[in-house]
Coordinates of C-alpha atoms and ligand atoms in Angstrom, one line a residue:
M6 CA 109.1 -131.7 92.3
F7 CA 106.3 -131.9 94.9
E8 CA 106.1 -128.2 95.5
L9 CA 102.7 -126.7 96.0
P10 CA 101.7 -124.0 93.5
P11 CA 101.1 -120.6 95.3
L12 CA 97.3 -120.8 94.9
L13 CA 97.2 -124.3 96.4
L14 CA 99.5 -123.1 99.2
A15 CA 97.1 -120.2 99.8
L16 CA 94.2 -122.7 99.8
A17 CA 96.0 -124.8 102.4
F18 CA 96.3 -121.8 104.7
I19 CA 92.6 -121.1 104.3
L20 CA 91.7 -124.6 105.4
V21 CA 94.2 -124.5 108.3
G22 CA 92.8 -121.2 109.3
V23 CA 89.1 -122.2 109.2
A24 CA 89.9 -125.4 111.1
A25 CA 91.8 -123.5 113.8
W26 CA 88.9 -121.0 114.1
F27 CA 86.4 -123.8 114.6
L28 CA 88.6 -125.4 117.2
G29 CA 89.1 -122.1 118.9
R30 CA 85.3 -121.6 119.1
R31 CA 84.7 -125.1 120.5
N32 CA 87.5 -124.9 123.1
G33 CA 86.8 -121.3 123.9
A34 CA 90.5 -120.7 124.1
A35 CA 91.6 -117.1 123.5
R36 CA 94.9 -118.2 122.1
T37 CA 93.5 -120.1 119.2
V38 CA 90.7 -117.6 118.5
R39 CA 93.5 -115.2 117.7
L40 CA 94.8 -117.4 114.9
P41 CA 92.4 -116.4 112.2
R42 CA 93.4 -112.8 112.3
D43 CA 97.1 -113.6 111.9
Y44 CA 96.2 -116.0 109.3
Y45 CA 94.3 -113.5 107.2
V46 CA 97.1 -111.0 107.4
G47 CA 99.6 -113.8 106.4
L48 CA 97.3 -114.9 103.6
D49 CA 97.1 -111.3 102.3
H50 CA 100.9 -111.1 102.2
L51 CA 101.1 -114.4 100.5
I52 CA 98.5 -113.6 97.8
N53 CA 100.2 -110.2 97.1
D54 CA 103.6 -112.0 96.8
R55 CA 105.1 -110.5 100.0
I56 CA 106.5 -113.9 100.8
D57 CA 108.9 -112.5 103.5
H58 CA 106.1 -111.0 105.6
A59 CA 103.9 -114.1 105.1
A60 CA 106.7 -116.4 106.2
E61 CA 107.3 -114.2 109.3
I62 CA 103.7 -114.3 110.4
F63 CA 103.3 -118.1 109.8
A64 CA 106.5 -118.8 111.7
R65 CA 105.1 -116.9 114.7
M66 CA 101.8 -118.8 114.4
A67 CA 103.6 -122.1 114.3
E68 CA 105.7 -121.1 117.3
A69 CA 102.6 -120.1 119.3
D70 CA 100.9 -123.4 118.7
G71 CA 103.3 -126.4 118.7
D72 CA 100.6 -128.7 117.4
A73 CA 100.0 -126.7 114.3
A74 CA 101.9 -129.3 112.2
E75 CA 100.1 -128.4 109.0
I76 CA 101.2 -124.7 109.3
Q77 CA 104.7 -125.9 109.9
F78 CA 104.7 -128.1 106.8
A79 CA 103.4 -125.3 104.7
L80 CA 106.0 -123.0 106.2
G81 CA 108.8 -125.6 105.6
S82 CA 107.7 -125.9 101.9
L83 CA 107.7 -122.1 101.6
F84 CA 111.2 -121.9 102.9
R85 CA 112.4 -124.6 100.6
R86 CA 110.9 -122.7 97.6
R87 CA 112.6 -119.5 98.6
G88 CA 115.9 -121.4 98.8
E89 CA 116.2 -121.1 102.6
V90 CA 116.8 -124.8 102.8
D91 CA 118.5 -124.7 106.3
R92 CA 115.3 -123.3 107.8
A93 CA 113.1 -125.9 105.9
I94 CA 115.5 -128.7 107.2
S95 CA 115.2 -127.5 110.8
I96 CA 111.4 -127.4 110.6
H97 CA 111.0 -130.8 109.0
S98 CA 113.7 -132.4 111.3
R99 CA 111.8 -131.2 114.3
L100 CA 108.5 -132.5 113.0
R101 CA 110.1 -135.9 112.1
D102 CA 111.7 -136.3 115.5
H103 CA 109.0 -134.9 117.8
G104 CA 105.8 -135.0 115.7
G105 CA 103.0 -137.6 116.2
P106 CA 103.1 -140.9 114.4
G107 CA 100.9 -139.5 111.6
T108 CA 103.3 -136.7 110.7
R109 CA 106.6 -138.5 111.0
D110 CA 106.7 -140.1 107.5
K111 CA 105.4 -136.9 105.9
A112 CA 108.1 -134.9 107.7
A113 CA 110.7 -137.4 106.6
F114 CA 109.6 -137.1 103.0
A115 CA 109.7 -133.3 103.2
L116 CA 113.1 -133.5 104.8
A117 CA 114.4 -135.7 102.0
L118 CA 113.1 -133.1 99.4
D119 CA 115.0 -130.4 101.4
Y120 CA 118.2 -132.4 101.3
Q121 CA 117.7 -133.0 97.5
S122 CA 117.2 -129.3 96.8
A123 CA 120.3 -128.5 98.9
G124 CA 122.3 -131.0 96.9
L125 CA 122.9 -133.2 99.9
M126 CA 122.2 -136.3 97.8
D127 CA 123.7 -138.9 100.2
R128 CA 121.4 -137.7 103.0
A129 CA 118.3 -137.5 100.7
E130 CA 119.1 -141.0 99.5
R131 CA 119.3 -142.4 103.1
V132 CA 115.9 -140.9 104.0
F133 CA 114.2 -141.9 100.8
E134 CA 115.6 -145.5 101.3
E135 CA 114.0 -145.6 104.8
L136 CA 110.7 -144.4 103.4
A137 CA 110.9 -146.9 100.4
A138 CA 110.8 -149.8 102.9
S139 CA 107.1 -149.5 103.5
G140 CA 104.2 -147.1 104.1
E141 CA 102.4 -144.3 102.4
Y142 CA 105.5 -142.7 100.8
R143 CA 107.0 -145.9 99.4
H144 CA 106.1 -145.3 95.8
A145 CA 107.1 -141.5 95.8
A146 CA 110.4 -142.3 97.6
L147 CA 111.2 -145.0 95.0
D148 CA 110.5 -142.5 92.2
H149 CA 112.9 -140.0 93.8
L150 CA 115.6 -142.7 94.3
V151 CA 115.4 -143.6 90.7
A152 CA 115.8 -140.0 89.7
I153 CA 118.8 -139.6 92.0
Y154 CA 120.6 -142.7 90.6
E155 CA 119.8 -141.7 87.0
T156 CA 121.4 -138.3 87.7
Q157 CA 124.4 -140.0 89.2
G158 CA 124.6 -142.5 86.3
D159 CA 124.4 -145.4 88.8
W160 CA 122.4 -147.6 86.4
A161 CA 122.7 -150.8 88.5
K162 CA 121.1 -149.1 91.5
A163 CA 118.5 -147.4 89.3
L164 CA 117.5 -150.8 87.9
K165 CA 117.3 -152.3 91.4
V166 CA 115.0 -149.6 92.6
F167 CA 113.0 -149.8 89.3
N168 CA 112.4 -153.5 90.1
E169 CA 110.8 -152.5 93.4
L170 CA 108.2 -150.3 91.7
P171 CA 104.6 -151.6 91.4
G172 CA 104.1 -154.0 88.4
A173 CA 101.9 -151.7 86.5
V174 CA 104.4 -148.8 86.7
Q175 CA 107.2 -151.2 85.6
L176 CA 105.1 -152.2 82.5
E177 CA 104.4 -148.5 81.7
R178 CA 108.1 -147.6 82.0
G179 CA 109.6 -150.6 80.3
R180 CA 111.5 -148.5 77.9
V181 CA 113.3 -146.8 80.8
A182 CA 114.5 -150.1 82.3
A183 CA 115.6 -151.2 78.8
H184 CA 117.8 -148.0 78.7
Y185 CA 119.3 -148.8 82.1
L186 CA 120.2 -152.3 80.8
C187 CA 121.7 -150.7 77.6
E188 CA 123.8 -148.4 79.7
L189 CA 125.1 -151.4 81.6
A190 CA 125.7 -153.2 78.3
E191 CA 127.7 -150.3 77.0
Q192 CA 129.9 -150.4 80.2
A193 CA 130.4 -154.1 79.7
L194 CA 131.4 -153.5 76.1
L195 CA 133.9 -150.9 77.1
Q196 CA 135.4 -153.4 79.6
G197 CA 135.6 -156.0 76.8
E198 CA 133.0 -158.3 78.4
S199 CA 131.1 -159.1 75.2
E200 CA 129.2 -162.1 76.7
R201 CA 127.9 -160.0 79.6
A202 CA 126.9 -157.2 77.2
R203 CA 124.9 -159.8 75.1
T204 CA 123.1 -161.0 78.2
L205 CA 122.2 -157.5 79.3
L206 CA 120.8 -156.6 75.8
K207 CA 118.7 -159.8 75.9
Q208 CA 117.3 -158.6 79.3
A209 CA 116.7 -155.1 77.8
R210 CA 114.6 -156.6 75.0
V211 CA 112.4 -158.3 77.5
H212 CA 111.3 -154.9 78.8
Q213 CA 111.1 -153.3 75.3
P214 CA 111.3 -155.6 72.2
A215 CA 111.7 -152.8 69.7
L216 CA 114.8 -151.0 70.9
P217 CA 117.0 -149.1 68.4
R218 CA 119.7 -148.6 71.0
A219 CA 120.0 -152.3 71.6
D220 CA 120.1 -152.8 67.7
I221 CA 123.1 -150.4 67.5
L222 CA 124.9 -152.1 70.5
T223 CA 124.2 -155.6 68.9
A224 CA 125.7 -154.3 65.7
R225 CA 128.8 -153.1 67.6
L226 CA 129.1 -156.5 69.3
T227 CA 128.7 -158.2 65.9
E228 CA 131.4 -156.0 64.3
R229 CA 133.7 -156.7 67.2
A230 CA 133.2 -160.4 66.7
G231 CA 134.5 -160.0 63.2
D232 CA 131.2 -160.3 61.3
A233 CA 131.3 -157.1 59.2
A234 CA 128.4 -158.1 56.9
G235 CA 126.2 -159.0 59.8
A236 CA 127.0 -155.7 61.5
L237 CA 126.3 -153.8 58.3
A238 CA 122.9 -155.4 58.0
L239 CA 122.1 -154.6 61.6
Y240 CA 123.1 -151.0 61.3
L241 CA 121.0 -150.5 58.1
H242 CA 118.0 -152.1 59.8
A243 CA 118.4 -149.8 62.9
L244 CA 118.6 -146.8 60.5
E245 CA 115.4 -147.8 58.7
V246 CA 113.5 -148.2 62.0
S247 CA 115.0 -145.0 63.6
P248 CA 116.1 -142.4 61.0
G249 CA 116.7 -140.0 64.0
L250 CA 119.8 -142.0 64.9
A251 CA 121.3 -141.5 61.4
L252 CA 124.1 -139.2 62.6
E253 CA 125.1 -141.9 65.1
I254 CA 124.9 -144.8 62.7
I255 CA 126.2 -143.4 59.3
P256 CA 129.8 -143.1 60.4
S257 CA 129.9 -146.7 61.6
V258 CA 128.2 -147.9 58.3
L259 CA 130.7 -145.9 56.2
S260 CA 133.7 -147.2 58.1
I261 CA 132.6 -150.9 57.6
A262 CA 131.9 -150.2 53.9
R263 CA 135.4 -148.7 53.5
A264 CA 137.1 -151.6 55.3
T265 CA 135.2 -154.3 53.3
G266 CA 135.1 -152.5 49.9
H267 CA 131.3 -152.6 50.0
A268 CA 130.1 -150.4 47.0
D269 CA 127.2 -148.0 46.9
T270 CA 126.8 -147.9 50.7
L271 CA 125.7 -144.2 50.6
G272 CA 123.0 -145.0 48.0
E273 CA 121.8 -147.9 50.1
L274 CA 121.7 -145.7 53.2
G275 CA 119.7 -143.1 51.3
R276 CA 117.2 -145.7 50.0
R277 CA 116.7 -147.1 53.5
L278 CA 116.1 -143.7 54.9
R279 CA 113.7 -142.7 52.1
D280 CA 111.8 -146.0 52.3
S281 CA 111.3 -145.6 56.0
G282 CA 108.7 -143.0 55.0
R283 CA 109.6 -140.9 58.1
L284 CA 111.5 -138.1 56.4
T285 CA 110.5 -135.3 54.0
P286 CA 112.7 -135.2 50.9
R287 CA 114.4 -132.0 52.2
Q288 CA 115.1 -133.7 55.6
L289 CA 116.6 -136.6 53.8
A290 CA 118.8 -134.5 51.5
W291 CA 120.0 -132.3 54.4
L292 CA 120.6 -135.2 56.7
L293 CA 122.9 -136.8 54.1
A294 CA 124.7 -133.5 53.6
T295 CA 125.3 -133.3 57.3
A296 CA 126.5 -136.9 57.7
V297 CA 128.5 -137.6 54.6
P298 CA 132.3 -137.0 55.1
P299 CA 133.9 -134.3 52.9
A300 CA 135.8 -136.9 50.8
E301 CA 132.5 -138.4 49.6
M302 CA 130.6 -135.2 49.1
A303 CA 131.1 -135.3 45.3
H304 CA 128.9 -138.4 45.1
L305 CA 126.0 -136.7 47.0
P306 CA 124.3 -135.0 44.0
G307 CA 124.1 -138.3 42.1
I308 CA 122.7 -140.1 45.1
T309 CA 120.1 -137.5 45.9
A310 CA 119.1 -137.4 42.2
D311 CA 118.6 -141.1 42.3
L312 CA 116.5 -140.7 45.4
G313 CA 114.4 -138.0 43.8
V314 CA 115.3 -135.4 46.4
G315 CA 117.8 -133.6 44.2
L316 CA 120.8 -131.4 45.1
A317 CA 121.6 -130.0 41.6
S318 CA 125.4 -130.0 41.7
A319 CA 128.5 -131.0 43.8
A320 CA 129.0 -127.3 44.4
E321 CA 125.5 -127.0 45.9
A322 CA 126.0 -130.1 48.0
N323 CA 129.3 -128.7 49.3
S324 CA 128.0 -125.3 50.2
L325 CA 124.9 -126.8 51.8
S326 CA 127.1 -129.1 53.8
A327 CA 129.3 -126.2 54.9
L328 CA 126.2 -124.1 55.9
L329 CA 124.8 -127.0 57.9
S330 CA 128.0 -127.6 59.8
R331 CA 128.3 -123.9 60.5
I332 CA 124.7 -123.8 62.0
G333 CA 125.4 -127.1 63.8
D334 CA 128.6 -125.8 65.3
A335 CA 126.8 -122.7 66.6
G336 CA 123.7 -124.3 67.9
G337 CA 124.5 -128.0 68.3
R338 CA 123.9 -131.0 66.0
Y339 CA 121.0 -132.3 68.0
Q340 CA 117.8 -130.9 69.4
C341 CA 115.5 -132.3 72.1
D342 CA 111.9 -132.9 70.8
D343 CA 110.5 -132.2 74.2
C344 CA 112.2 -129.2 75.6
G345 CA 114.1 -127.8 72.6
L346 CA 117.6 -128.1 74.2
N347 CA 120.4 -127.9 71.6
S348 CA 123.5 -130.1 72.1
V349 CA 126.7 -130.8 70.3
G350 CA 127.0 -134.3 71.6
W351 CA 124.5 -137.2 71.5
Y352 CA 122.4 -138.2 74.5
W353 CA 119.9 -141.1 74.9
R354 CA 118.3 -139.0 77.7
C355 CA 118.0 -135.3 77.4
P356 CA 120.2 -133.7 80.1
K357 CA 117.7 -130.9 80.6
C358 CA 114.2 -132.4 80.7
R359 CA 115.4 -136.0 81.4
T360 CA 113.2 -137.5 78.6
W361 CA 114.6 -140.7 77.0
D362 CA 114.9 -141.0 73.2
S363 CA 113.9 -137.3 72.7
M364 CA 117.1 -136.1 70.9
R365 CA 116.9 -135.8 67.1
P366 CA 119.3 -134.4 64.5
A367 CA 118.7 -130.6 64.5
V368 CA 118.7 -130.7 60.7
F369 CA 115.3 -132.3 60.8
K370 CA 113.8 -129.1 62.4
W371 CA 115.6 -126.7 60.1
A372 CA 114.5 -128.7 57.0
E373 CA 110.9 -128.8 58.3
R374 CA 110.9 -125.0 58.8
T375 CA 112.2 -124.5 55.3
D376 CA 109.5 -126.9 54.0
H377 CA 106.9 -124.8 55.7
A378 CA 108.3 -121.6 54.4
V379 CA 108.4 -123.0 50.8
R380 CA 104.8 -124.2 51.1
A381 CA 103.6 -120.8 52.5
S382 CA 105.3 -118.8 49.7
Ligands
LIG299 ZN1 114.7 -132.1 76.7

């Protein structure tokens, strides 16, 4: 995450080399005067992507001059990038344990990154925790700790570290803290602790007042408390605010409607989605075709006609629905807006790019593409 791009790495070597050359001239020491030649050869290898040769030369330079900490840091980072984490760990451990006071924290941070890329999370966590106590690397260490706890799904710890971040960063990332609290609320809900779940959702809204996920969880709590009409209203409101959650919400809405004998729920769903103004007609029609259960498919043409987004007949609705499920089964029902990952299941945070609230029904994109194609023809 904190890797240097090759060009920057090369620049670092240029600076180190020039500094060494000046030092060598001032001290008149033959040993340091030799450094620039080695360094130019190493740099040539580096620029021409002969990383093995470059690493060898820089290792020799670092060995010849025990004080050349910067060269060793660059070397350690080079080894980590090549996946030779053992060698990176040994360089950074040595710098942390024997380096001067100015290099110890920097070496510890680099060491934690080595552990992280080697998958030694408990060790990375320990070093980051030490660095997070104080000093120059505090903020960066907290960021890495949050990322580790997110990956492990340890939301309580992620939230604890979040609360140690600077106030401005907390404000900027309020939505993320709200998601941690929603995760904890979901766990409470699973354990039957409704009161605790309510408290956590209240805390979540302090970080982010408009929070569709909290709306859905509140609807589930309301449903569990036996207030079907209240739950239905909450689900419909969540749908209106966040049509992207339709595939998650529609089954719950239809199940309440079936249980309570509520009529025309599908029509109501469609109107809410249309009036949200966030979907094209085709997106709306295709979304309904994806979400409506086969037993109710016969009603779909009538509903879409009322909405003005027509599917001509029940046969057309059926074949569209079959087509969409086939595409969905092959590629996934959801797609990440940020990195394009397709997934069969729903995630609040994309497992690939780790962005929150970036998954959307894949049918939105397919419909958009068709809309473009229709417009272009
Ligand atoms: Zn993504």
